CSV table of N, CA and C in Angstrom, one decimal:
chain,number,residue,atom,x,y,z
B,470,MET,N,3.6,114.9,13.6
B,470,MET,CA,4.3,113.8,14.1
B,470,MET,C,5.8,114.2,14.2
B,471,ALA,N,6.5,114.0,15.3
B,471,ALA,CA,7.9,114.3,15.4
B,471,ALA,C,8.8,113.4,14.6
B,472,ARG,N,9.8,113.9,14.0
B,472,ARG,CA,10.8,113.1,13.2
B,472,ARG,C,12.1,113.3,13.9
B,473,ARG,N,13.0,112.4,13.5
B,473,ARG,CA,14.4,112.5,13.8
B,473,ARG,C,15.0,113.7,13.1
B,474,SER,N,16.2,114.1,13.4
B,474,SER,CA,16.8,115.3,12.8
B,474,SER,C,17.3,115.1,11.3
B,475,HIS,N,17.3,113.9,10.8
B,475,HIS,CA,17.8,113.6,9.5
B,475,HIS,C,16.6,113.2,8.6
B,476,SER,N,16.8,113.4,7.3
B,476,SER,CA,15.7,113.0,6.3
B,476,SER,C,16.0,111.5,5.9
B,477,ALA,N,15.0,110.9,5.4
B,477,ALA,CA,15.1,109.6,4.9
B,477,ALA,C,16.2,109.5,3.8
B,478,GLN,N,16.3,110.5,2.9
B,478,GLN,CA,17.3,110.4,1.9
B,478,GLN,C,18.7,110.6,2.4
B,479,THR,N,18.8,111.5,3.4
B,479,THR,CA,20.1,111.6,4.0
B,479,THR,C,20.6,110.3,4.7
B,480,LEU,N,19.6,109.6,5.4
B,480,LEU,CA,20.0,108.3,5.9
B,480,LEU,C,20.3,107.3,4.9
B,481,ARG,N,19.5,107.3,3.8
B,481,ARG,CA,19.8,106.4,2.7
B,481,ARG,C,21.2,106.6,2.1
B,482,ARG,N,21.6,107.8,1.9
B,482,ARG,CA,22.9,108.1,1.3
B,482,ARG,C,24.0,107.6,2.3
B,483,GLY,N,23.8,108.0,3.6
B,483,GLY,CA,24.8,107.6,4.6
B,483,GLY,C,24.9,106.1,4.8
B,484,ILE,N,23.8,105.4,4.9
B,484,ILE,CA,23.9,104.0,5.1
B,484,ILE,C,24.5,103.2,3.9
B,485,ASN,N,24.4,103.8,2.7
B,485,ASN,CA,25.0,103.2,1.6
B,485,ASN,C,26.5,103.3,1.6
B,486,LEU,N,27.1,104.3,2.4
B,486,LEU,CA,28.5,104.4,2.6
B,486,LEU,C,29.0,103.7,3.8
B,487,TRP,N,28.1,103.2,4.7
B,487,TRP,CA,28.5,102.5,5.9
B,487,TRP,C,29.3,101.2,5.5
B,488,PRO,N,30.5,101.1,6.0
B,488,PRO,CA,31.4,100.0,5.6
B,488,PRO,C,30.7,98.6,5.6
B,489,PRO,N,30.0,98.2,6.7
B,489,PRO,CA,29.4,96.8,6.6
B,489,PRO,C,28.5,96.6,5.4
B,490,PHE,N,27.7,97.6,5.0
B,490,PHE,CA,26.9,97.5,3.8
B,490,PHE,C,27.7,97.7,2.5
B,491,LEU,N,28.5,98.7,2.5
B,491,LEU,CA,29.3,99.0,1.3
B,491,LEU,C,30.1,97.7,0.9
B,492,PHE,N,30.8,97.1,1.8
B,492,PHE,CA,31.7,96.0,1.4
B,492,PHE,C,31.0,94.7,1.3
B,493,ALA,N,29.8,94.6,1.8
B,493,ALA,CA,29.0,93.4,1.6
B,493,ALA,C,28.2,93.4,0.3
B,494,GLY,N,28.1,94.5,-0.3
B,494,GLY,CA,27.4,94.6,-1.5
B,494,GLY,C,25.9,95.0,-1.3
B,495,VAL,N,25.6,95.5,-0.1
B,495,VAL,CA,24.2,95.9,0.2
B,495,VAL,C,24.0,97.4,-0.3
B,496,ARG,N,22.9,97.6,-0.9
B,496,ARG,CA,22.6,99.0,-1.4
B,496,ARG,C,21.2,99.3,-1.0
B,497,VAL,N,20.9,100.4,-0.3
B,497,VAL,CA,19.6,100.9,0.0
B,497,VAL,C,19.1,101.6,-1.3
B,498,LEU,N,18.1,101.1,-1.9
B,498,LEU,CA,17.6,101.7,-3.2
B,498,LEU,C,16.6,102.8,-2.9
B,499,HIS,N,15.9,102.6,-1.8
B,499,HIS,CA,14.8,103.6,-1.5
B,499,HIS,C,14.4,103.6,0.0
B,500,ILE,N,14.2,104.7,0.5
B,500,ILE,CA,13.5,104.9,1.8
B,500,ILE,C,12.5,105.9,1.6
B,501,ALA,N,11.2,105.6,1.9
B,501,ALA,CA,10.1,106.6,1.7
B,501,ALA,C,10.3,107.8,2.6
B,502,ASP,N,10.0,109.0,2.0
B,502,ASP,CA,10.2,110.2,2.8
B,502,ASP,C,9.4,110.2,4.1
B,503,ASP,N,8.2,109.5,4.1
B,503,ASP,CA,7.4,109.4,5.3
B,503,ASP,C,7.8,108.2,6.2
B,504,TRP,N,8.9,107.5,5.9
B,504,TRP,CA,9.4,106.4,6.6
B,504,TRP,C,8.5,105.2,6.6
B,505,SER,N,7.6,105.1,5.6
B,505,SER,CA,6.6,104.0,5.5
B,505,SER,C,7.2,102.8,4.8
B,506,GLY,N,8.4,102.8,4.2
B,506,GLY,CA,8.9,101.7,3.5
B,506,GLY,C,10.3,101.9,3.1
B,507,ALA,N,11.0,100.8,2.7
B,507,ALA,CA,12.3,100.8,2.2
B,507,ALA,C,12.5,99.6,1.2
B,508,ARG,N,13.5,99.7,0.3
B,508,ARG,CA,13.8,98.7,-0.6
B,508,ARG,C,15.3,98.6,-0.6
B,509,VAL,N,15.8,97.3,-0.5
B,509,VAL,CA,17.3,97.1,-0.4
B,509,VAL,C,17.7,96.0,-1.4
B,510,ARG,N,18.9,96.1,-1.9
B,510,ARG,CA,19.4,95.1,-2.8
B,510,ARG,C,20.8,94.6,-2.3
B,511,LEU,N,21.0,93.3,-2.5
B,511,LEU,CA,22.3,92.7,-2.2
B,511,LEU,C,22.8,92.1,-3.5
B,512,ARG,N,23.9,92.6,-4.0
B,512,ARG,CA,24.5,92.1,-5.2
B,512,ARG,C,25.4,90.9,-4.8
B,513,MET,N,25.5,89.9,-5.7
B,513,MET,CA,26.4,88.8,-5.5
B,513,MET,C,27.8,89.2,-6.0
B,514,HIS,N,28.8,89.1,-5.2
B,514,HIS,CA,30.2,89.2,-5.6
B,514,HIS,C,31.1,88.4,-4.7
B,515,ARG,N,32.3,88.3,-5.0
B,515,ARG,CA,33.2,87.4,-4.3
B,515,ARG,C,33.4,87.7,-2.8
B,516,PHE,N,33.0,88.9,-2.4
B,516,PHE,CA,33.2,89.2,-1.0
B,516,PHE,C,32.0,88.7,-0.1
B,517,ASN,N,30.9,88.3,-0.8
B,517,ASN,CA,29.7,87.9,0.0
B,517,ASN,C,29.2,86.5,-0.5
B,518,ARG,N,30.1,85.8,-1.2
B,518,ARG,CA,29.8,84.4,-1.6
B,518,ARG,C,30.3,83.4,-0.6
B,519,ASN,N,29.5,82.4,-0.3
B,519,ASN,CA,29.9,81.4,0.6
B,519,ASN,C,30.7,80.3,-0.1
B,520,TYR,N,31.0,79.2,0.7
B,520,TYR,CA,31.8,78.1,0.2
B,520,TYR,C,31.2,77.4,-1.0
B,521,VAL,N,29.9,77.4,-1.1
B,521,VAL,CA,29.2,76.7,-2.2
B,521,VAL,C,28.7,77.6,-3.3
B,522,GLY,N,29.1,78.9,-3.3
B,522,GLY,CA,28.9,79.8,-4.4
B,522,GLY,C,27.5,80.5,-4.3
B,523,THR,N,26.9,80.5,-3.1
B,523,THR,CA,25.6,81.3,-3.0
B,523,THR,C,25.9,82.4,-2.0
B,524,HIS,N,24.8,83.2,-1.8
B,524,HIS,CA,25.0,84.4,-0.9
B,524,HIS,C,25.3,83.9,0.5
B,525,PHE,N,26.3,84.5,1.2
B,525,PHE,CA,26.6,84.3,2.6
B,525,PHE,C,25.4,84.7,3.4
B,526,GLY,N,25.0,83.8,4.3
B,526,GLY,CA,23.8,84.0,5.2
B,526,GLY,C,23.9,85.3,6.0
B,527,GLY,N,25.1,85.6,6.5
B,527,GLY,CA,25.3,86.8,7.3
B,527,GLY,C,25.0,88.1,6.5
B,528,SER,N,25.3,88.1,5.2
B,528,SER,CA,25.0,89.2,4.4
B,528,SER,C,23.5,89.3,4.1
B,529,LEU,N,22.8,88.1,3.9
B,529,LEU,CA,21.4,88.1,3.8
B,529,LEU,C,20.7,88.7,5.0
B,530,PHE,N,21.2,88.3,6.2
B,530,PHE,CA,20.5,88.8,7.4
B,530,PHE,C,20.9,90.3,7.6
B,531,ALA,N,22.1,90.7,7.3
B,531,ALA,CA,22.5,92.1,7.4
B,531,ALA,C,21.7,93.0,6.6
B,532,MET,N,21.4,92.6,5.4
B,532,MET,CA,20.6,93.5,4.5
B,532,MET,C,19.2,93.8,5.0
B,533,ALA,N,18.7,93.0,5.9
B,533,ALA,CA,17.4,93.2,6.5
B,533,ALA,C,17.4,93.7,7.9
B,534,ASP,N,18.6,93.6,8.5
B,534,ASP,CA,18.7,93.9,10.0
B,534,ASP,C,18.2,95.2,10.5
B,535,PRO,N,18.6,96.4,10.0
B,535,PRO,CA,18.2,97.6,10.7
B,535,PRO,C,16.9,98.2,10.3
B,536,PHE,N,16.3,97.8,9.2
B,536,PHE,CA,15.2,98.6,8.6
B,536,PHE,C,13.9,98.7,9.4
B,537,TRP,N,13.5,97.6,10.0
B,537,TRP,CA,12.2,97.7,10.8
B,537,TRP,C,12.4,98.7,11.9
B,538,MET,N,13.6,98.7,12.6
B,538,MET,CA,13.9,99.6,13.7
B,538,MET,C,13.9,101.0,13.2
B,539,LEU,N,14.6,101.3,12.1
B,539,LEU,CA,14.7,102.6,11.5
B,539,LEU,C,13.4,103.2,11.1
B,540,LEU,N,12.6,102.4,10.5
B,540,LEU,CA,11.3,102.8,10.0
B,540,LEU,C,10.3,103.2,11.2
B,541,VAL,N,10.3,102.2,12.2
B,541,VAL,CA,9.4,102.5,13.3
B,541,VAL,C,9.9,103.6,14.1
B,542,MET,N,11.2,103.7,14.4
B,542,MET,CA,11.8,104.8,15.2
B,542,MET,C,11.5,106.2,14.6
B,543,ASN,N,11.7,106.3,13.3
B,543,ASN,CA,11.5,107.6,12.7
B,543,ASN,C,10.0,107.9,12.4
B,544,SER,N,9.2,106.9,12.3
B,544,SER,CA,7.7,107.1,12.2
B,544,SER,C,7.1,107.5,13.5
B,545,LEU,N,7.5,106.9,14.6
B,545,LEU,CA,6.9,107.3,15.9
B,545,LEU,C,7.5,108.6,16.5
B,546,GLY,N,8.7,108.9,16.2
B,546,GLY,CA,9.3,110.1,16.6
B,546,GLY,C,10.0,110.0,17.9
B,547,ARG,N,10.4,111.2,18.4
B,547,ARG,CA,11.3,111.3,19.6
B,547,ARG,C,10.6,110.9,20.9
B,548,ASP,N,9.3,110.7,21.0
B,548,ASP,CA,8.7,110.4,22.2
B,548,ASP,C,8.7,108.9,22.5
B,549,TYR,N,9.4,108.1,21.7
B,549,TYR,CA,9.5,106.7,21.8
B,549,TYR,C,10.9,106.2,21.9
B,550,ILE,N,11.1,105.1,22.6
B,550,ILE,CA,12.4,104.4,22.6
B,550,ILE,C,12.1,103.1,21.7
B,551,VAL,N,13.0,102.9,20.7
B,551,VAL,CA,12.8,101.8,19.8
B,551,VAL,C,14.2,101.1,19.7
B,552,TRP,N,14.2,99.8,20.0
B,552,TRP,CA,15.4,99.0,19.9
B,552,TRP,C,15.1,97.7,19.2
B,553,ASP,N,16.1,97.1,18.5
B,553,ASP,CA,16.0,95.7,18.1
B,553,ASP,C,16.0,94.8,19.3
B,554,LYS,N,15.2,93.8,19.3
B,554,LYS,CA,15.2,92.8,20.4
B,554,LYS,C,15.7,91.4,20.0
B,555,LYS,N,15.0,90.9,18.9
B,555,LYS,CA,15.4,89.6,18.4
B,555,LYS,C,15.4,89.6,16.9
B,556,GLY,N,16.1,88.6,16.3
B,556,GLY,CA,16.0,88.5,14.9
B,556,GLY,C,16.1,87.0,14.5
B,557,GLU,N,15.5,86.6,13.5
B,557,GLU,CA,15.5,85.2,13.0
B,557,GLU,C,15.6,85.2,11.5
B,558,ILE,N,16.2,84.2,10.9
B,558,ILE,CA,16.2,84.1,9.5
B,558,ILE,C,16.0,82.6,9.1
B,559,ASP,N,15.2,82.4,8.1
B,559,ASP,CA,15.0,81.0,7.6
B,559,ASP,C,15.5,81.0,6.2
B,560,PHE,N,16.5,80.2,5.9
B,560,PHE,CA,17.0,80.2,4.5
B,560,PHE,C,16.1,79.2,3.7
B,561,VAL,N,15.5,79.7,2.7
B,561,VAL,CA,14.5,78.9,1.9
B,561,VAL,C,15.1,78.3,0.7
B,562,SER,N,15.9,79.1,-0.1
B,562,SER,CA,16.5,78.6,-1.3
B,562,SER,C,17.8,79.3,-1.6
B,563,PRO,N,18.7,78.7,-2.3
B,563,PRO,CA,20.0,79.4,-2.6
B,563,PRO,C,19.8,80.7,-3.3
B,564,GLY,N,20.6,81.7,-2.9
B,564,GLY,CA,20.6,83.0,-3.6
B,564,GLY,C,21.8,83.1,-4.4
B,565,ARG,N,21.7,83.2,-5.7
B,565,ARG,CA,22.9,83.2,-6.6
B,565,ARG,C,23.1,84.5,-7.3
B,566,GLY,N,22.1,85.4,-7.5
B,566,GLY,CA,22.2,86.6,-8.1
B,566,GLY,C,21.8,87.8,-7.2
B,567,ASP,N,21.5,88.9,-7.8
B,567,ASP,CA,21.0,90.0,-6.9
B,567,ASP,C,19.7,89.5,-6.2
B,568,VAL,N,19.6,89.9,-4.9
B,568,VAL,CA,18.4,89.6,-4.1
B,568,VAL,C,17.9,91.0,-3.5
B,569,PHE,N,16.7,91.0,-3.2
B,569,PHE,CA,16.0,92.2,-2.7
B,569,PHE,C,15.2,92.0,-1.5
B,570,ALA,N,15.1,93.0,-0.6
B,570,ALA,CA,14.2,93.0,0.5
B,570,ALA,C,13.4,94.2,0.5
B,571,GLU,N,12.1,94.1,0.8
B,571,GLU,CA,11.2,95.3,0.8
B,571,GLU,C,10.5,95.3,2.2
B,572,PHE,N,10.4,96.5,2.7
B,572,PHE,CA,9.8,96.7,4.0
B,572,PHE,C,8.7,97.7,3.9
B,573,LYS,N,7.5,97.4,4.3
B,573,LYS,CA,6.3,98.2,4.3
B,573,LYS,C,5.7,98.4,5.6
B,574,LEU,N,5.8,99.6,6.2
B,574,LEU,CA,5.2,99.9,7.5
B,574,LEU,C,3.9,100.6,7.3
B,575,THR,N,2.8,100.0,7.8
B,575,THR,CA,1.5,100.6,7.7
B,575,THR,C,1.2,101.4,8.9
B,576,GLU,N,0.3,102.4,8.7
B,576,GLU,CA,-0.2,103.2,9.7
B,576,GLU,C,-1.0,102.4,10.8
B,577,ASP,N,-1.6,101.3,10.3
B,577,ASP,CA,-2.3,100.4,11.3
B,577,ASP,C,-1.3,99.8,12.2
B,578,ARG,N,-0.2,99.3,11.8
B,578,ARG,CA,0.9,98.7,12.7
B,578,ARG,C,1.3,99.8,13.7
B,579,LEU,N,1.6,101.0,13.2
B,579,LEU,CA,2.0,102.1,14.1
B,579,LEU,C,0.9,102.4,15.1
B,580,GLU,N,-0.3,102.4,14.7
B,580,GLU,CA,-1.4,102.7,15.7
B,580,GLU,C,-1.5,101.6,16.7
B,581,GLU,N,-1.3,100.3,16.3
B,581,GLU,CA,-1.2,99.2,17.3
B,581,GLU,C,-0.1,99.4,18.3
B,582,ILE,N,1.0,99.9,17.9
B,582,ILE,CA,2.1,100.1,18.8
B,582,ILE,C,1.8,101.3,19.7
B,583,ARG,N,1.3,102.4,19.2
B,583,ARG,CA,0.9,103.5,20.0
B,583,ARG,C,-0.1,103.1,21.1
B,584,GLN,N,-1.1,102.3,20.7
B,584,GLN,CA,-2.1,101.9,21.7
B,584,GLN,C,-1.5,101.0,22.7
B,585,ALA,N,-0.6,100.1,22.3
B,585,ALA,CA,0.0,99.2,23.3
B,585,ALA,C,0.9,99.9,24.3
B,586,THR,N,1.5,101.0,23.9
B,586,THR,CA,2.4,101.7,24.7
B,586,THR,C,1.8,103.0,25.4
B,587,ALA,N,0.6,103.3,25.1
B,587,ALA,CA,0.0,104.5,25.6
B,587,ALA,C,0.0,104.7,27.1
B,588,ASP,N,-0.1,103.5,27.8
B,588,ASP,CA,0.0,103.6,29.3
B,588,ASP,C,1.4,103.4,29.9
B,589,GLY,N,2.4,103.5,29.1
B,589,GLY,CA,3.8,103.4,29.5
B,589,GLY,C,4.3,101.9,29.4
B,590,SER,N,3.5,101.0,29.0
B,590,SER,CA,3.9,99.6,28.8
B,590,SER,C,4.8,99.5,27.6
B,591,LYS,N,5.6,98.5,27.6
B,591,LYS,CA,6.4,98.2,26.4
B,591,LYS,C,5.6,97.3,25.5
B,592,ALA,N,6.0,97.4,24.2
B,592,ALA,CA,5.4,96.6,23.1
B,592,ALA,C,6.6,95.8,22.5
B,593,LEU,N,6.3,94.6,22.1
B,593,LEU,CA,7.3,93.8,21.5
B,593,LEU,C,6.8,93.2,20.2
B,594,PRO,N,6.5,94.1,19.2
B,594,PRO,CA,6.0,93.7,17.9
B,594,PRO,C,7.0,92.9,17.1
B,595,TRP,N,6.5,92.0,16.3
B,595,TRP,CA,7.3,91.2,15.3
B,595,TRP,C,7.0,91.8,13.9
B,596,PHE,N,8.0,91.8,13.1
B,596,PHE,CA,7.8,92.2,11.7
B,596,PHE,C,8.5,91.2,10.8
B,597,GLU,N,7.9,90.9,9.7
B,597,GLU,CA,8.5,89.9,8.8
B,597,GLU,C,8.6,90.5,7.4
B,598,ASN,N,9.6,89.9,6.7
B,598,ASN,CA,9.7,90.2,5.3
B,598,ASN,C,10.6,89.1,4.6
B,599,ASP,N,10.4,89.0,3.3
B,599,ASP,CA,11.1,88.0,2.5
B,599,ASP,C,12.3,88.7,1.8
B,600,VAL,N,13.4,87.9,1.6
B,600,VAL,CA,14.4,88.3,0.7
B,600,VAL,C,14.2,87.5,-0.5
B,601,VAL,N,14.1,88.2,-1.7
B,601,VAL,CA,13.7,87.5,-2.9
B,601,VAL,C,14.7,87.7,-4.0
B,602,ALA,N,14.8,86.7,-4.9
B,602,ALA,CA,15.6,86.9,-6.1
B,602,ALA,C,14.9,87.8,-7.1
B,603,ALA,N,15.6,88.2,-8.2
B,603,ALA,CA,15.0,89.1,-9.2
B,603,ALA,C,13.7,88.4,-9.8
B,604,ASP,N,13.7,87.1,-9.9
B,604,ASP,CA,12.5,86.4,-10.5
B,604,ASP,C,11.4,86.2,-9.5
B,605,GLY,N,11.5,86.7,-8.2
B,605,GLY,CA,10.5,86.5,-7.2
B,605,GLY,C,10.7,85.3,-6.3
B,606,THR,N,11.6,84.4,-6.6
B,606,THR,CA,11.9,83.3,-5.7
B,606,THR,C,12.3,83.7,-4.3
B,607,VAL,N,11.7,83.2,-3.3
B,607,VAL,CA,12.0,83.5,-1.9
B,607,VAL,C,13.3,82.8,-1.6
B,608,VAL,N,14.3,83.6,-1.2
B,608,VAL,CA,15.6,83.1,-0.8
B,608,VAL,C,15.7,82.9,0.7
B,609,ALA,N,15.1,83.9,1.5
B,609,ALA,CA,15.1,83.8,2.9
B,609,ALA,C,13.9,84.6,3.5
B,610,ARG,N,13.5,84.1,4.7
B,610,ARG,CA,12.4,84.9,5.4
B,610,ARG,C,13.1,85.4,6.7
B,611,VAL,N,12.9,86.7,6.9
B,611,VAL,CA,13.5,87.3,8.1
B,611,VAL,C,12.4,87.8,9.0
B,612,ARG,N,12.6,87.6,10.3
B,612,ARG,CA,11.7,88.1,11.3
B,612,ARG,C,12.5,88.9,12.3
B,613,LYS,N,11.9,90.1,12.6
B,613,LYS,CA,12.6,90.9,13.6
B,613,LYS,C,11.6,91.3,14.7
B,614,GLN,N,12.0,91.3,15.9
B,614,GLN,CA,11.2,91.8,17.0
B,614,GLN,C,11.8,93.1,17.6
B,615,LEU,N,10.9,94.0,17.8
B,615,LEU,CA,11.4,95.3,18.3
B,615,LEU,C,10.9,95.5,19.8
B,616,TYR,N,11.6,96.3,20.5
B,616,TYR,CA,11.2,96.7,21.8
B,616,TYR,C,10.8,98.2,21.6
B,617,VAL,N,9.6,98.5,22.0
B,617,VAL,CA,9.1,99.9,21.9
B,617,VAL,C,8.4,100.3,23.2
B,618,ARG,N,8.7,101.5,23.6
B,618,ARG,CA,8.1,102.1,24.8
B,618,ARG,C,8.1,103.6,24.7
B,619,ARG,N,7.0,104.2,25.2
B,619,ARG,CA,7.0,105.7,25.3
B,619,ARG,C,8.0,106.1,26.3
B,620,LYS,N,8.7,107.2,26.0
B,620,LYS,CA,9.6,107.8,26.9
B,620,LYS,C,8.8,108.4,28.1
B,621,GLU,N,9.4,108.3,29.3
B,621,GLU,CA,8.8,108.9,30.4
B,621,GLU,C,8.9,110.4,30.3
B,622,ARG,N,7.8,111.1,30.7
B,622,ARG,CA,7.9,112.6,30.7
B,622,ARG,C,8.4,113.1,32.0
B,623,ALA,N,9.3,114.1,31.9
B,623,ALA,CA,9.9,114.6,33.1
B,623,ALA,C,9.1,115.6,33.8
């Protein structure tokens, strides 16, 4: 299976230095070497606290924003075009301490995408994950839709 030119750990180190994540308190704790998953933490501090003292919603969404695209893109390889298409967030409960998001990409989901795009059609799969507090309380539910298509062969 073709991969991008960088490793998961190189991407993890780089994204942790990316200013929107660095200054918002987002930290990528883990990206699986086979691109099958990731774990992200958002720490509470004065730069990402809203008017009522809970996590700023934009930071909650940002911590989840790129990961489905990155996992799918790197799992499928260079023969595919993968873009973010839509995103939704549902704020469930106030986030006051560290919160976490976990992303798990299964081979079954990848196979669904491969089959849906085998004839050159686009696929618009949805992916969901929760943002949870350290005690497991759901703080937000995030949904992302991707645009996926096989590249045309020249």
